[in-house]
Coordinates of C-alpha atoms and ligand atoms in Angstrom, one line a residue:
X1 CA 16.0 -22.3 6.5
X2 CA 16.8 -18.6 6.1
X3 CA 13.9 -16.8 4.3
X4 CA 15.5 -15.5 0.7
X5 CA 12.0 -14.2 -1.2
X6 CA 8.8 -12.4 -0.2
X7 CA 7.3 -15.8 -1.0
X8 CA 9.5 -17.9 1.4
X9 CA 8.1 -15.2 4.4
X10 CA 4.7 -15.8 3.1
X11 CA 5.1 -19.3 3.6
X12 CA 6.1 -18.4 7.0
X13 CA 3.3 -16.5 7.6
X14 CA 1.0 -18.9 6.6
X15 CA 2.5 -21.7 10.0
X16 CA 2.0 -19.0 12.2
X17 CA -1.0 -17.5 12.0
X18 CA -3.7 -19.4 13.2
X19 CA -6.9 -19.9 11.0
X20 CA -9.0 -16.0 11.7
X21 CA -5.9 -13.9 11.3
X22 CA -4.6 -15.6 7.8
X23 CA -8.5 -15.3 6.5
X24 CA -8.5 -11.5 7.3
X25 CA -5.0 -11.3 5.3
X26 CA -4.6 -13.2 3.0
X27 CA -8.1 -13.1 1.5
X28 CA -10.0 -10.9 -1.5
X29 CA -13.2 -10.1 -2.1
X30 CA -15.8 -12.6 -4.0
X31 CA -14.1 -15.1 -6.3
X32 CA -10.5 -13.6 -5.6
X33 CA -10.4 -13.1 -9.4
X34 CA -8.8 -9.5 -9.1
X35 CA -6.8 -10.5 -6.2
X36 CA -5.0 -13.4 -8.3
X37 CA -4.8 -11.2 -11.3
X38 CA -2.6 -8.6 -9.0
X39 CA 0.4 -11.0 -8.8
X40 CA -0.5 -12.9 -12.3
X41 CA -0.7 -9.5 -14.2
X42 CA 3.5 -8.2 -13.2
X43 CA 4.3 -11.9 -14.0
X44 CA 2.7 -11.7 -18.0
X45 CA 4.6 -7.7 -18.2
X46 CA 7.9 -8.6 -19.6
X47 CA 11.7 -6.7 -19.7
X48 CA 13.5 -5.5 -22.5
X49 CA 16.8 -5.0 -21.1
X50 CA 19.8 -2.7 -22.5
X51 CA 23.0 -4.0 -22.4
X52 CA 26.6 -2.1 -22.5
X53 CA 25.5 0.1 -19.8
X54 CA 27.9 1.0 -17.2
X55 CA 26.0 -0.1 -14.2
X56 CA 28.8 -0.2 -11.7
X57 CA 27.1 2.3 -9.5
X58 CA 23.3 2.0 -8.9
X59 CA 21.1 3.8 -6.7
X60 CA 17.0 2.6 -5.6
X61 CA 16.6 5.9 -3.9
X62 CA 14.0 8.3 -5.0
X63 CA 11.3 11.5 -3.3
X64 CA 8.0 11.3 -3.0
X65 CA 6.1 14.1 -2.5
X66 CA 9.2 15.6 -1.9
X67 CA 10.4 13.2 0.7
X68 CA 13.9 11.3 0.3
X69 CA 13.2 7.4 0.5
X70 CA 16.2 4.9 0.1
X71 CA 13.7 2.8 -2.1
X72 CA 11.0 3.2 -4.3
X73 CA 8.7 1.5 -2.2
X74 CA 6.5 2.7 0.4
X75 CA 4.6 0.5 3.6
X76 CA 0.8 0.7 2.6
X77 CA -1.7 1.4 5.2
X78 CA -2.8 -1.8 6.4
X79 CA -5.4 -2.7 9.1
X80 CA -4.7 -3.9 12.7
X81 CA -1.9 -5.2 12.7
X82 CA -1.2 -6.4 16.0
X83 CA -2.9 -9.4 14.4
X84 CA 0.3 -10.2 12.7
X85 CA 2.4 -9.5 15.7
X86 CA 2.4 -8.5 19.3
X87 CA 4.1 -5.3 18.4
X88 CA 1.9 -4.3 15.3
X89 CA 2.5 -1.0 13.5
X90 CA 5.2 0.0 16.4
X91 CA 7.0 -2.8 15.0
X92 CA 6.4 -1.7 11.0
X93 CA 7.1 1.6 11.9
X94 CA 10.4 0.8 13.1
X95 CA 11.4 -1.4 10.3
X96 CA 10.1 1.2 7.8
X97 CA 12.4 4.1 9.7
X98 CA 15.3 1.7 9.6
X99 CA 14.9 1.5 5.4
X100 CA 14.5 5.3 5.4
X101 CA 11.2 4.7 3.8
X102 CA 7.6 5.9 4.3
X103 CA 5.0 4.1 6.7
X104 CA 1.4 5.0 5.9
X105 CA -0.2 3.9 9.1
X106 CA -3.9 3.0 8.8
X107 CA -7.3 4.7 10.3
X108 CA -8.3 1.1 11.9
X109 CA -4.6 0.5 13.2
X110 CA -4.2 -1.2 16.4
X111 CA -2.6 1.9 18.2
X112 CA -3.0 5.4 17.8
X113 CA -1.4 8.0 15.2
X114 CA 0.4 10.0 18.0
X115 CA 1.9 6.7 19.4
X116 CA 4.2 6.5 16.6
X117 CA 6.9 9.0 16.8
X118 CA 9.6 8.3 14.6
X119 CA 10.2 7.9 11.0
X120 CA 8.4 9.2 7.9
X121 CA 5.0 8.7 8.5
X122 CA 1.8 9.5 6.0
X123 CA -1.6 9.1 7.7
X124 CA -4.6 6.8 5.7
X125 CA -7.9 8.3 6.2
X126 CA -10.8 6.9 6.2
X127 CA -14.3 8.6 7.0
X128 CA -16.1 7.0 9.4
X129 CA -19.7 8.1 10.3
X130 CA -19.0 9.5 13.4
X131 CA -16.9 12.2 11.5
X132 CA -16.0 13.7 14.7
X133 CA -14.0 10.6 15.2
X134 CA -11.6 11.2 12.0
X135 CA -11.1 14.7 12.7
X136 CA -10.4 13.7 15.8
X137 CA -7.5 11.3 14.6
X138 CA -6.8 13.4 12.0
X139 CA -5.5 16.0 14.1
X140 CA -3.7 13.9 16.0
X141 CA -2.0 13.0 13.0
X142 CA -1.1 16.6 11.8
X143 CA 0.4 16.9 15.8
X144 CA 2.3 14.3 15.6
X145 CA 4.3 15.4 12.3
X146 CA 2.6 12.7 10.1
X147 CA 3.5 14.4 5.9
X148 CA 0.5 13.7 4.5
X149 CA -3.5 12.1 4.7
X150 CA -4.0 9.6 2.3
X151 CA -7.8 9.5 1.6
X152 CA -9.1 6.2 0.8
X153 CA -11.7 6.1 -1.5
X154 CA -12.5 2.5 -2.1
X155 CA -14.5 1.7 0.5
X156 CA -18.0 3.1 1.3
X157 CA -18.6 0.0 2.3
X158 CA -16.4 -3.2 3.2
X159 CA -16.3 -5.8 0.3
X160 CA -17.7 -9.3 0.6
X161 CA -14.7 -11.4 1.8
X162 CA -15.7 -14.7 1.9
X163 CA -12.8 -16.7 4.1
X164 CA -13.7 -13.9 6.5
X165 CA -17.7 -14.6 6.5
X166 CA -16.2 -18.5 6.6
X167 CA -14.4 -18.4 9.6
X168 CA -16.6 -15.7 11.3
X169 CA -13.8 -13.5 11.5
X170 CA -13.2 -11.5 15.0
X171 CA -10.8 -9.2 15.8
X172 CA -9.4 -10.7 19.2
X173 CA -10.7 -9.5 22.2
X174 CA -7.8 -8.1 23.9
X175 CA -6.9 -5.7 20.9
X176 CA -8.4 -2.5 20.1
X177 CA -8.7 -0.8 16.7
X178 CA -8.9 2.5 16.1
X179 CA -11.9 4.1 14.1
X180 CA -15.2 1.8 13.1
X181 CA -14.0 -0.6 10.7
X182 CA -16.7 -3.5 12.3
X183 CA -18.8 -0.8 13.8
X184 CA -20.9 1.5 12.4
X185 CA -19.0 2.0 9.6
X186 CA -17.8 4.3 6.9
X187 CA -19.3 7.7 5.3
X188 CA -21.1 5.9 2.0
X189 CA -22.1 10.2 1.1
X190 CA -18.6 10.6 0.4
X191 CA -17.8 13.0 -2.7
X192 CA -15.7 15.0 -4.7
X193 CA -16.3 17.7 -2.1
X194 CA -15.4 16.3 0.5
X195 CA -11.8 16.4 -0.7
X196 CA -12.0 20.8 -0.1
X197 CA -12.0 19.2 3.5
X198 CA -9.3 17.2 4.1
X199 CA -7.3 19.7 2.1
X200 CA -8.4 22.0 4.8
X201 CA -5.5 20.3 7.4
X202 CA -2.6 22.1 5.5
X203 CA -0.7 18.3 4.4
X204 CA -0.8 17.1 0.9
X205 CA -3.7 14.8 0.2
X206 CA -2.9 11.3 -1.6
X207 CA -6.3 9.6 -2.9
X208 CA -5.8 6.4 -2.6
X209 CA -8.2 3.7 -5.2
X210 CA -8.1 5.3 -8.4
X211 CA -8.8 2.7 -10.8
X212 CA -10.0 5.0 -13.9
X213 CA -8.4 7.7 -16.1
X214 CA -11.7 10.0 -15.9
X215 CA -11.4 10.0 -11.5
X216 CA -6.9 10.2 -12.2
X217 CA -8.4 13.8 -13.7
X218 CA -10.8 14.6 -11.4
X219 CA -8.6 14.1 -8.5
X220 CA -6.5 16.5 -10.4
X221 CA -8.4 18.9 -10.9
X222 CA -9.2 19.0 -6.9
X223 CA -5.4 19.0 -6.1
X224 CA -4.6 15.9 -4.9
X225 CA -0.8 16.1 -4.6
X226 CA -0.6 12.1 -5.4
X227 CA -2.9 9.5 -6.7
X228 CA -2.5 5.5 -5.9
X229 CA -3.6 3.1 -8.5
X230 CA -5.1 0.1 -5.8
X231 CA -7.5 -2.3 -6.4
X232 CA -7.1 -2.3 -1.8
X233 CA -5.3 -5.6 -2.9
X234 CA -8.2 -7.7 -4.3
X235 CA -10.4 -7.0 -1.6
X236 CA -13.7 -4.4 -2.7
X237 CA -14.7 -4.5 -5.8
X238 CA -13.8 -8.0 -7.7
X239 CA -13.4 -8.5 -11.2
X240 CA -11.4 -4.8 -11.8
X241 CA -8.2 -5.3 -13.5
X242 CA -5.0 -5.9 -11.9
X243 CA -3.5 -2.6 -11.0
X244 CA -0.8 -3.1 -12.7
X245 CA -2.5 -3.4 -16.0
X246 CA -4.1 0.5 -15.0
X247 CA -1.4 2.4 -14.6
X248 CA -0.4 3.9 -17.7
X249 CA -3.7 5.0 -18.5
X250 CA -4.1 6.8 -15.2
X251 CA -0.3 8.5 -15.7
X252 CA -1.4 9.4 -19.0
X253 CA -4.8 11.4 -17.4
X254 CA -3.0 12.6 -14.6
X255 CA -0.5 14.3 -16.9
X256 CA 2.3 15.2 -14.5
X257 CA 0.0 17.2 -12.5
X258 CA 0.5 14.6 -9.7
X259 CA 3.0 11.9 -8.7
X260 CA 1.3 8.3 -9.4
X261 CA 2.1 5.2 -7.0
X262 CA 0.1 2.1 -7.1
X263 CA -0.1 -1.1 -4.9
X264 CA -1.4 -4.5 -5.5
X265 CA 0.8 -7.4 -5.8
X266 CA 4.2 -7.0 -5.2
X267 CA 6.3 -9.7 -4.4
X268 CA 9.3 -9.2 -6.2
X269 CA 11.7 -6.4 -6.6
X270 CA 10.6 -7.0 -10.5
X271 CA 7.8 -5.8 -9.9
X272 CA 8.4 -2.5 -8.6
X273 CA 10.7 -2.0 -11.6
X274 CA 7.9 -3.1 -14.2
X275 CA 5.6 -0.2 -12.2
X276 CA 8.1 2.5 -12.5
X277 CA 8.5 1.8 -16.0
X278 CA 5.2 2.0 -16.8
X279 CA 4.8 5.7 -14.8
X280 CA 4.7 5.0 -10.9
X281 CA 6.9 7.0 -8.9
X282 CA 6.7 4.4 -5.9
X283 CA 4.9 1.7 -4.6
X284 CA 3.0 0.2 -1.8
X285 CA 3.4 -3.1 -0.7
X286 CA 0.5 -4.4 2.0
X287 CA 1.0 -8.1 2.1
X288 CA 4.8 -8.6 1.3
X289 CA 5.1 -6.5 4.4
X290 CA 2.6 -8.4 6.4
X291 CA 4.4 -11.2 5.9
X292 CA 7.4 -10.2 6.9
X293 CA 5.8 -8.8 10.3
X294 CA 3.5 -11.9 10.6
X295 CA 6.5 -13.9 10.5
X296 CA 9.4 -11.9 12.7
X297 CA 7.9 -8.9 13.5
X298 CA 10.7 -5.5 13.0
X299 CA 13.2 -7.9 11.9
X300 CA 10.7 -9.4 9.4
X301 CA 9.4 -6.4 7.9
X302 CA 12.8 -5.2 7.9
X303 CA 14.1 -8.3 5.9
X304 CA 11.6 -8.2 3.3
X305 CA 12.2 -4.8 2.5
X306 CA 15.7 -5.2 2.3
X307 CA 15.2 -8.3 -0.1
X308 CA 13.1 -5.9 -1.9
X309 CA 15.5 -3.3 -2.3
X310 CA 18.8 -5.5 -3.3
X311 CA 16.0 -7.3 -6.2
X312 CA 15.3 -3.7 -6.8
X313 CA 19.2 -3.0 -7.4
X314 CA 20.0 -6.0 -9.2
X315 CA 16.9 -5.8 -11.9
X316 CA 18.2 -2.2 -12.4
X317 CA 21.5 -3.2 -13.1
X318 CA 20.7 -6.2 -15.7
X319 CA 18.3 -4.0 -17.2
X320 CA 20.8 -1.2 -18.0
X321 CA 19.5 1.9 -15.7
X322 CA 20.9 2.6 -13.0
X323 CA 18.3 4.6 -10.8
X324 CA 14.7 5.1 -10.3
X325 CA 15.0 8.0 -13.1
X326 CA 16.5 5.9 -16.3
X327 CA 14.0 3.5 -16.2
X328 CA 11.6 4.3 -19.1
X329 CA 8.5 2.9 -20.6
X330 CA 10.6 1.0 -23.3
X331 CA 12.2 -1.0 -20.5
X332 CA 9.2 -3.3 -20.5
X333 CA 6.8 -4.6 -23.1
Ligands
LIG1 C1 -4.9 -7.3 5.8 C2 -5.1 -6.0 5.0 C3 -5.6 -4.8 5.6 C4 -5.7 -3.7 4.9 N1 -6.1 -2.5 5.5 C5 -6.2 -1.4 4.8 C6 -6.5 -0.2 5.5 O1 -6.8 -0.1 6.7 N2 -6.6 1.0 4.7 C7 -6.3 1.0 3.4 O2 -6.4 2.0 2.8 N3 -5.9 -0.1 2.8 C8 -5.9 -1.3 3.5 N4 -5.4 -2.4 2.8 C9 -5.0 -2.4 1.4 C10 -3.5 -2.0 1.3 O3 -3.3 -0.7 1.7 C11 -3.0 -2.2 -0.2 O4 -3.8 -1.5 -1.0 C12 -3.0 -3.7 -0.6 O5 -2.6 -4.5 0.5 C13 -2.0 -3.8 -1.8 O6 -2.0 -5.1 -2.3 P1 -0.9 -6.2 -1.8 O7 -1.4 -6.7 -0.5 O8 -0.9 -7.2 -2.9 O9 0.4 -5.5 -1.7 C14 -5.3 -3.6 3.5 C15 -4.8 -4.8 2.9 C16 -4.7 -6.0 3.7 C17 -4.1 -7.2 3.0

């Protein structure tokens, strides 16, 4: 049967990955409270639609950062994908090109940042002890036309993800990941300052794991040209809220000074509409995508955005906007 939902491709996912790829993806950290509460949290936000709105024409396109994107939603920088599929983040990349929307690749992908060459691409940056290792990337990055470094800040050290621990999770032996994700691991000195240096490379820095209105200010205050309100999809700290329910207070501390996007459970186009109303510029989406990939690769990821986008339309139009723009905060209660 034809997949029609994010869900139906989850499903998918679920046959085809055997039992160590679907721990590393679809778990959370600890009790998986905060993972559930992602999805749970769009699903208790509800519309208040206007009516009598000529809706004949409606757009879903929309700049972030400055960068034209036929969607508000953006592919989040997600981990080794060649797990999913034999093609990996070649085959994301392509899908996310085809959308005209932005791939983020990640710092522990499963090829390099200079292997991908077409599309609009932001870098994820992650620290890893051996900081000669990230600058190294990092660089390779700023050659290879990537628009921005998005600077994780969620993880000085990996959560606790229990399916993982179950299973005894191992990345399979013949692929290789970038960075030191299972290695030696990630800079846990990590500060404030430390944002003077990836500002250093010339590309707007996004920080990406704000979770409070007091760091939404401080990474103001250091320049970050973007903040993204993530929870990394359930999977450090447990028992924060949903990210949803943390967006308006960090658009209210960030004040315009910064565009806001957030991640952590999408599945519908709905959703993305509920976070725009409530401040985001964009979104991310990490698993809807993975699913899509995990499922049939380009034409996967490529489907589930598309899915996303005509959900994206629709909801617009029932809701009385009819772009990005004329959705406002009374649009949902
Ligand atoms: C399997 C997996 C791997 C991830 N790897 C990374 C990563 O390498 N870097 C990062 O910043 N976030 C990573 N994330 C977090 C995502 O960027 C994003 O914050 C999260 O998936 C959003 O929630 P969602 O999966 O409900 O869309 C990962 C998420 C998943 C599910």
């Amino acid at each position: 049967m034809k997949p029609l939902s994010v869900m139906d491709y989850e499903r998918l996912a679920e046959q085809r990955l055997d039992a160590n790829a679907s721990a590393y993806v679809f778990g959370g950290s600890g009790d998986e409270i905060t993972l559930a509460d992602n999805v749970a949290a769009f699903q208790r936000r509800k519309f208040r639609p206007r009516v009598l709105v000529d809706v004949s024409q409606v757009s879903t396109a929309t700049t972030v950062l400055g960068t034209p994107i036929a969607l508000p939603v953006i592919v989040a920088p997600v981990a080794i994908q060649r797990l999913a599929h034999q093609l990996g983040e070649e085959a994301t990349a392509r899908a996310a090109a085809a959308a005209d929307t932005i791939m983020c690749l990640s710092s522990a992908a499963t090829c390099r940042p200079g292997e991908l060459r077409n599309g609009k691409r932001w870098f994820q940056v992650y620290v890893w002890n051996t900081r000669a290792k990230t600058e190294a990337a990092i660089e390779e990055a700023v050659a290879a036309g990537y628009a921005a470094l998005v600077l994780t800040v969620d993880v000085p050290y990996l959560g606790r993800r229990e399916r993982d621990i179950r299973v005894g999770f191992k990345v399979p032996e013949q692929l290789r990941v970038e960075g030191e994700l299972f290695g030696s691991g990630f800079d846990a000195t990590m500060t404030w300052r430390d944002i003077e240096w990836l500002r250093q490379y010339g590309l707007p820095v996004v920080i990406k794991g704000i979770m409070t209105g007091e760091d939404a200010e401080i990474a103001c205050e250091h320049g970050a040209a973007a903040v993204v309100v993530s929870n990394h999809g359930g999977r450090q700290l447990d028992g924060v809220p949903a990210s949803i329910d943390v967006l308006e207070e960090v658009v209210e501390a960030v004040r315009g000074r910064a565009e806001v996007l957030m991640d952590g459970g999408i599945r519908r186009g709905g959703d993305v509409v509920k976070a725009l109303a409530l401040g985001a510029r964009a979104v991310m989406i990490g698993r809807a995508m993975l699913y899509g990939l995990a499922a049939a690769g380009e034409a996967g990821v490529a489907d589930v955005l598309r899915i996303l986008q005509e959900e994206i339309r629709l909801t617009f139009a029932l809701l009385g906007s009819t772009s990005p723009a004329g959705v406002t905060r009374a649009h949902v209660r």
